[in-house]
């Protein structure tokens, strides 16, 4: 495919009951325009499984990032992992996805449940080839991806969910695939898809997982540009320039701050109306024709930062999803920046807001620029391309 695509990648694990360490491990490596996702499942559970999975994922990530061929990577794994004294084997199952900016996916699997590939929301069969490497049978496939496609990797804990509890024989791969297809929503991010599946597994385990359970989801997305304007420029002569620059790029528009909204409305000859249907402790959002989201400034930005921090620690967590789905301006902004943005343009004015100089107001109100810069760094950590212009 000619157009560049981007990848939204998230993962989440459930620990086996009574264990403190996870025997599954996921590594996501971004090298130039390519993305590599490796999921490994160590033999057994607990400390030994964690060591096996960690070594496997680190070997895969390091060697393949450096361009090592698959044969050398698998051979290194086989000869590096310690041997289990009980089972007399030394290996960790694994799945590797190497994704290119042109939409090409190279899938490699060893003794794992198998990738679920959804195309147009429908389970699409993967045509594998097999070969022997170091005495191990490896399955491989090459896929041509399109925007909206998703790929889900999983550990054994997913297909065994419910064994001896809700289900006699557990959840087989076909049932998991049907679930992914039935719950698919075109607008859903990889975090929401991962959360949906891992939540179903937790329910089947009745909150007491019988095995480490991991889901890693990749969603193919197009370039999505968002522009954010906050703060009038230092010199009034630049009022029109900052508005023109902000409105020029294609994509969604966010305005943070009452003075910013009023400046924009004045330059564009548009009206600002306040939406009284809101909940929570944050000020209400506003509406301006042609602007997707208009909110208050410092308090809202600080809350956005908190939501992004929560997302970075666990993107598929139920609490993260709940925070993004709340009915307030911060949730609207966070959801757009995290789920519908690959490139963010920030237009930051440096005018001193007289309201922020009131000694009776919280000190936080005087640090909006620092909050915006901190938010930019967090979003870069989330894989977003962020550009900042000051006025």
Coordinates of C-alpha atoms in Angstrom, one line a residue:
X1 CA 0.0 0.0 0.0
X2 CA 1.3 3.4 -0.9
X3 CA 0.1 5.5 2.0
X4 CA 1.9 5.4 5.3
X5 CA 0.1 3.8 8.2
X6 CA 0.6 3.9 11.9
X7 CA 0.2 1.3 14.7
X8 CA -1.7 1.6 17.9
X9 CA -0.3 -1.1 20.2
X10 CA -1.4 -2.0 23.8
X11 CA -1.2 -5.0 26.0
X12 CA -2.3 -6.2 29.4
X13 CA -1.7 -9.2 31.6
X14 CA -3.5 -11.0 34.4
X15 CA -1.3 -12.8 36.9
X16 CA -2.0 -16.4 37.9
X17 CA -3.7 -16.5 41.3
X18 CA -1.3 -16.4 44.2
X19 CA 1.6 -15.3 42.0
X20 CA 3.5 -12.0 42.2
X21 CA 5.4 -12.2 38.9
X22 CA 3.9 -12.7 35.5
X23 CA 5.2 -15.6 33.4
X24 CA 4.3 -13.7 30.2
X25 CA 6.2 -10.8 28.7
X26 CA 5.5 -8.3 25.9
X27 CA 8.2 -6.2 24.2
X28 CA 7.3 -3.3 21.8
X29 CA 10.2 -1.9 19.9
X30 CA 10.0 1.0 17.4
X31 CA 12.9 1.4 15.1
X32 CA 12.6 4.2 12.5
X33 CA 9.3 3.5 10.7
X34 CA 9.0 -0.1 11.8
X35 CA 7.3 -1.6 14.9
X36 CA 8.1 -4.9 16.4
X37 CA 5.9 -6.7 19.0
X38 CA 7.0 -9.8 20.7
X39 CA 4.9 -11.8 23.2
X40 CA 6.6 -14.6 25.1
X41 CA 5.1 -17.2 27.5
X42 CA 7.5 -18.8 29.9
X43 CA 7.2 -22.4 30.9
X44 CA 5.1 -22.8 34.0
X45 CA 4.5 -19.8 36.3
X46 CA 6.1 -17.7 38.9
X47 CA 9.7 -16.7 39.1
X48 CA 11.0 -19.3 36.6
X49 CA 8.4 -18.5 34.0
X50 CA 9.1 -14.8 34.4
X51 CA 12.8 -15.3 33.8
X52 CA 12.1 -17.5 30.8
X53 CA 9.7 -15.0 29.3
X54 CA 11.8 -12.0 30.0
X55 CA 14.9 -13.5 28.5
X56 CA 13.0 -14.6 25.4
X57 CA 11.4 -11.3 24.8
X58 CA 14.6 -9.4 25.4
X59 CA 16.6 -11.6 23.0
X60 CA 13.9 -11.3 20.3
X61 CA 13.7 -7.5 20.7
X62 CA 17.5 -6.9 20.8
X63 CA 18.5 -9.2 18.0
X64 CA 15.7 -8.4 15.5
X65 CA 16.1 -4.7 16.1
X66 CA 19.7 -5.2 15.0
X67 CA 18.6 -7.0 11.9
X68 CA 19.5 -10.5 13.0
X69 CA 17.8 -13.3 10.9
X70 CA 15.1 -15.3 12.5
X71 CA 17.2 -18.5 12.5
X72 CA 19.9 -16.9 14.6
X73 CA 17.3 -15.4 17.0
X74 CA 15.5 -18.7 17.6
X75 CA 18.9 -20.6 17.9
X76 CA 20.0 -18.1 20.5
X77 CA 16.8 -18.5 22.5
X78 CA 17.1 -22.3 22.5
X79 CA 20.7 -22.2 23.7
X80 CA 20.4 -19.4 26.2
X81 CA 17.3 -20.3 28.3
X82 CA 17.9 -22.3 31.5
X83 CA 16.6 -25.9 31.6
X84 CA 13.6 -26.8 33.9
X85 CA 14.8 -29.6 36.2
X86 CA 11.3 -31.1 36.4
X87 CA 10.2 -31.0 32.7
X88 CA 13.7 -31.3 31.2
X89 CA 12.9 -28.6 28.6
X90 CA 14.1 -25.0 28.3
X91 CA 12.0 -22.8 26.2
X92 CA 9.4 -20.1 26.1
X93 CA 6.6 -20.0 23.5
X94 CA 6.6 -16.8 21.5
X95 CA 4.9 -14.8 18.8
X96 CA 6.6 -12.0 16.9
X97 CA 5.0 -9.3 14.7
X98 CA 7.2 -7.1 12.6
X99 CA 5.2 -4.2 11.1
X100 CA 6.3 -1.7 8.4
X101 CA 5.1 1.8 7.6
X102 CA 3.8 0.5 4.3
X103 CA 1.3 -1.9 6.0
X104 CA 3.3 -5.1 5.7
X105 CA 3.2 -7.5 8.6
X106 CA 5.6 -10.4 9.2
X107 CA 4.2 -12.9 11.7
X108 CA 6.3 -15.6 13.4
X109 CA 4.8 -18.0 16.0
X110 CA 6.2 -20.9 18.0
X111 CA 3.9 -23.1 20.0
X112 CA 1.4 -20.4 20.9
X113 CA -2.4 -20.1 20.4
X114 CA -2.2 -18.1 17.2
X115 CA -2.8 -14.6 16.1
X116 CA -6.4 -13.3 15.5
X117 CA -6.6 -11.1 12.4
X118 CA -9.7 -9.0 11.9
X119 CA -10.2 -7.3 8.5
X120 CA -13.3 -5.1 8.2
X121 CA -14.3 -6.5 11.6
X122 CA -14.4 -10.1 10.4
X123 CA -12.0 -12.9 11.3
X124 CA -9.6 -13.3 8.4
X125 CA -7.8 -16.7 8.1
X126 CA -4.0 -16.4 8.1
X127 CA -2.1 -18.6 5.6
X128 CA 0.9 -20.0 7.4
X129 CA 4.0 -21.7 6.2
X130 CA 6.1 -23.9 8.5
X131 CA 9.8 -24.6 8.8
X132 CA 12.2 -26.2 11.2
X133 CA 14.7 -24.1 13.1
X134 CA 16.9 -25.6 15.7
X135 CA 14.6 -28.6 15.9
X136 CA 11.6 -26.4 16.6
X137 CA 8.6 -26.0 14.2
X138 CA 8.1 -22.4 13.4
X139 CA 4.9 -21.0 11.8
X140 CA 5.3 -17.9 9.6
X141 CA 2.9 -15.6 7.6
X142 CA 3.1 -12.4 5.6
X143 CA 0.1 -10.0 5.7
X144 CA -0.9 -6.9 3.7
X145 CA -2.7 -4.7 6.2
X146 CA -5.2 -1.9 5.7
X147 CA -6.4 0.9 8.0
X148 CA -8.9 -0.5 10.5
X149 CA -7.3 -4.0 10.6
X150 CA -6.3 -5.5 13.9
X151 CA -4.0 -8.2 15.0
X152 CA -4.3 -9.8 18.5
X153 CA -1.5 -12.0 20.1
X154 CA -2.2 -14.0 23.2
X155 CA -0.7 -16.4 25.7
X156 CA -2.1 -19.8 26.6
X157 CA -4.0 -18.3 29.5
X158 CA -6.5 -16.8 27.2
X159 CA -7.6 -20.0 25.5
X160 CA -7.6 -21.9 28.8
X161 CA -9.8 -19.3 30.6
X162 CA -12.6 -20.9 32.6
X163 CA -11.1 -24.4 32.7
X164 CA -12.7 -26.3 35.5
X165 CA -14.8 -23.3 36.5
X166 CA -17.3 -21.7 34.1
X167 CA -16.2 -23.9 31.2
X168 CA -15.2 -27.6 31.3
X169 CA -12.4 -27.4 28.7
X170 CA -11.7 -23.7 28.6
X171 CA -12.1 -21.1 25.8
X172 CA -10.7 -22.5 22.6
X173 CA -9.1 -20.3 19.9
X174 CA -12.3 -20.3 17.7
X175 CA -14.4 -19.0 20.7
X176 CA -11.9 -16.2 21.3
X177 CA -11.9 -15.3 17.6
X178 CA -15.7 -15.2 17.6
X179 CA -15.7 -13.0 20.7
X180 CA -13.3 -10.6 19.1
X181 CA -15.4 -10.5 15.9
X182 CA -18.7 -10.1 17.8
X183 CA -17.4 -7.2 20.0
X184 CA -15.5 -5.4 17.2
X185 CA -16.2 -1.7 16.8
X186 CA -14.5 0.2 14.0
X187 CA -13.8 3.2 16.2
X188 CA -12.4 1.1 19.1
X189 CA -8.7 1.7 20.0
X190 CA -6.3 -1.2 20.6
X191 CA -6.6 -0.4 24.4
X192 CA -10.4 -0.9 24.3
X193 CA -10.1 -4.1 22.3
X194 CA -7.4 -5.5 24.7
X195 CA -9.5 -4.4 27.8
X196 CA -12.6 -6.1 26.4
X197 CA -10.8 -9.5 25.8
X198 CA -8.8 -9.5 29.0
X199 CA -12.0 -8.6 30.9
X200 CA -13.8 -11.5 29.4
X201 CA -10.9 -13.8 30.4
X202 CA -11.0 -12.5 34.0
X203 CA -14.8 -13.2 34.1
X204 CA -14.3 -16.7 32.9
X205 CA -11.6 -17.3 35.6
X206 CA -14.1 -15.8 38.1
X207 CA -11.4 -13.3 39.2
X208 CA -8.9 -16.1 40.0
X209 CA -6.8 -16.8 36.9
X210 CA -5.5 -20.3 36.6
X211 CA -2.7 -19.2 34.4
X212 CA -0.8 -16.0 33.4
X213 CA -3.0 -14.4 30.8
X214 CA -1.8 -11.8 28.3
X215 CA -3.3 -10.0 25.3
X216 CA -1.5 -7.7 22.9
X217 CA -3.5 -5.9 20.3
X218 CA -2.3 -3.9 17.2
X219 CA -4.7 -1.6 15.4
X220 CA -3.7 -0.2 12.1
X221 CA -4.6 3.5 12.0
X222 CA -4.1 6.4 9.5
X223 CA -2.3 9.6 10.2
X224 CA -4.5 11.7 12.5
X225 CA -3.4 15.3 13.1
X226 CA -4.7 17.3 16.1
X227 CA -4.0 21.0 16.7
X228 CA -4.2 22.4 20.3
X229 CA -4.2 26.2 21.0
X230 CA -3.8 27.5 24.5
X231 CA -2.9 31.0 25.7
X232 CA -2.9 34.3 23.9
X233 CA 0.4 35.4 22.4
X234 CA 2.8 37.6 24.4
X235 CA 2.2 40.6 22.0
X236 CA -1.3 41.5 20.8
X237 CA 0.0 42.1 17.3
X238 CA 0.4 38.3 17.0
X239 CA -3.2 37.5 17.9
X240 CA -4.3 37.0 14.2
X241 CA -1.1 35.1 13.4
X242 CA -1.6 32.5 16.1
X243 CA -5.2 31.9 15.1
X244 CA -4.3 31.6 11.4
X245 CA -1.5 29.2 12.2
X246 CA -3.7 27.1 14.4
X247 CA -6.5 26.9 11.9
X248 CA -4.3 26.1 8.9
X249 CA -3.5 22.3 9.5
X250 CA -6.0 19.7 8.7
X251 CA -7.5 17.7 11.5
X252 CA -9.2 18.1 14.8
X253 CA -9.0 21.4 16.8
X254 CA -8.8 21.9 20.6
X255 CA -8.8 25.2 22.4
X256 CA -7.9 25.3 26.1
X257 CA -8.6 28.5 28.1
X258 CA -11.3 31.1 28.2
X259 CA -9.1 33.9 27.0
X260 CA -7.9 31.7 24.1
X261 CA -11.4 30.8 23.1
X262 CA -12.5 34.5 23.2
X263 CA -9.5 35.5 21.1
X264 CA -10.2 32.9 18.5
X265 CA -13.9 33.8 18.4
X266 CA -13.0 37.5 17.9
X267 CA -10.6 36.9 15.1
X268 CA -12.9 34.4 13.3
X269 CA -16.1 36.3 14.0
X270 CA -17.7 33.4 15.8
X271 CA -19.7 33.0 19.0
X272 CA -18.7 31.1 22.1
X273 CA -21.5 29.3 23.9
X274 CA -21.1 27.4 27.2
X275 CA -22.4 23.8 27.5
X276 CA -24.2 23.4 30.9
X277 CA -24.5 19.6 30.5
X278 CA -21.4 18.5 32.2
X279 CA -20.4 16.5 35.3
X280 CA -17.5 16.4 37.7
X281 CA -15.4 19.1 39.3
X282 CA -14.0 20.7 36.1
X283 CA -15.5 23.8 34.5
X284 CA -17.9 23.2 31.6
X285 CA -16.9 22.9 28.0
X286 CA -17.8 25.5 25.4
X287 CA -18.8 25.4 21.7
X288 CA -17.2 27.4 18.9
X289 CA -18.1 26.7 15.2
X290 CA -15.3 24.7 13.6
X291 CA -13.6 23.8 16.9
X292 CA -14.0 20.2 18.1
X293 CA -13.3 20.8 21.8
X294 CA -13.1 24.1 23.7
X295 CA -12.4 24.0 27.5
X296 CA -11.1 25.9 30.4
X297 CA -7.3 26.1 30.7
X298 CA -5.1 25.1 33.7
X299 CA -7.5 22.8 35.7
X300 CA -8.5 20.9 32.6
X301 CA -4.9 20.5 31.3
X302 CA -3.8 19.2 34.6
X303 CA -6.5 16.6 34.6
X304 CA -5.6 15.6 31.0
X305 CA -2.1 15.1 32.2
X306 CA -3.3 12.9 35.0
X307 CA -5.3 10.7 32.6
X308 CA -2.4 10.4 30.2
X309 CA -0.1 9.3 33.1
X310 CA -2.7 6.7 34.0
X311 CA -2.8 5.5 30.4
X312 CA 0.9 5.2 30.2
X313 CA 1.1 3.0 33.2
X314 CA -1.7 0.7 32.0
X315 CA -3.6 1.7 28.8
X316 CA -6.0 -1.2 28.8
X317 CA -6.9 -0.9 32.5
X318 CA -10.7 -0.5 33.2
X319 CA -9.9 2.6 35.3
X320 CA -8.1 4.2 32.4
X321 CA -11.1 3.5 30.1
X322 CA -13.5 4.9 32.7
X323 CA -11.4 8.2 33.0
X324 CA -11.4 8.7 29.3
X325 CA -15.2 8.1 29.1
X326 CA -16.2 10.6 31.8
X327 CA -18.4 13.6 30.8
X328 CA -15.9 16.5 31.1
X329 CA -13.5 18.5 29.0
X330 CA -10.4 16.7 30.2
X331 CA -11.8 13.3 29.3
X332 CA -12.8 14.6 25.8
X333 CA -9.2 15.9 25.2
X334 CA -7.5 12.9 26.6
X335 CA -9.6 10.5 24.5
X336 CA -8.8 12.5 21.4
X337 CA -5.1 12.8 22.1
X338 CA -4.7 9.1 23.0
X339 CA -7.1 7.4 20.7
X340 CA -7.5 9.7 17.6
X341 CA -4.1 11.4 17.2
X342 CA -0.8 10.4 15.7
X343 CA 0.6 14.0 15.2
X344 CA -0.1 16.8 17.6
X345 CA 0.6 20.5 16.9
X346 CA 0.7 22.7 20.0
X347 CA 0.3 26.5 19.6
X348 CA 1.2 28.0 23.0
X349 CA 0.9 31.7 23.7
X350 CA 3.1 33.3 26.4
X351 CA 0.9 36.2 27.5
X352 CA 0.7 36.5 31.3
X353 CA -2.9 36.0 32.3
X354 CA -3.7 38.7 35.0
X355 CA -6.1 36.2 36.7
X356 CA -3.2 33.9 37.4
X357 CA -1.4 36.5 39.4
X358 CA -4.0 36.6 42.1
X359 CA -2.1 35.5 45.3
X360 CA -5.3 33.9 46.6
X361 CA -5.4 31.5 43.7
X362 CA -3.6 28.1 43.8
X363 CA 0.0 28.2 42.6
X364 CA -0.9 25.6 39.9
X365 CA -2.7 28.3 37.9
X366 CA 0.5 30.1 37.2
X367 CA 2.2 27.1 35.4
X368 CA 0.1 26.4 32.4
X369 CA 3.0 26.4 30.0
X370 CA 4.9 23.9 32.1
X371 CA 1.8 21.7 32.3
X372 CA 1.5 21.8 28.5
X373 CA 5.2 21.0 28.0
X374 CA 4.9 18.1 30.5
X375 CA 1.8 16.9 28.6
X376 CA 3.8 17.0 25.3
X377 CA 6.5 14.8 26.8
X378 CA 4.0 12.3 28.1
X379 CA 2.4 12.1 24.7
X380 CA 5.7 11.6 23.0
X381 CA 6.2 8.6 25.4
X382 CA 2.9 7.3 24.2
X383 CA 4.3 7.3 20.6
X384 CA 2.8 10.6 19.4
X385 CA 4.7 13.0 17.2
X386 CA 4.5 16.4 18.9
X387 CA 5.5 19.8 17.6
X388 CA 5.3 23.0 19.7
X389 CA 5.2 26.6 18.5
X390 CA 5.4 29.5 21.0
X391 CA 4.0 33.0 20.4

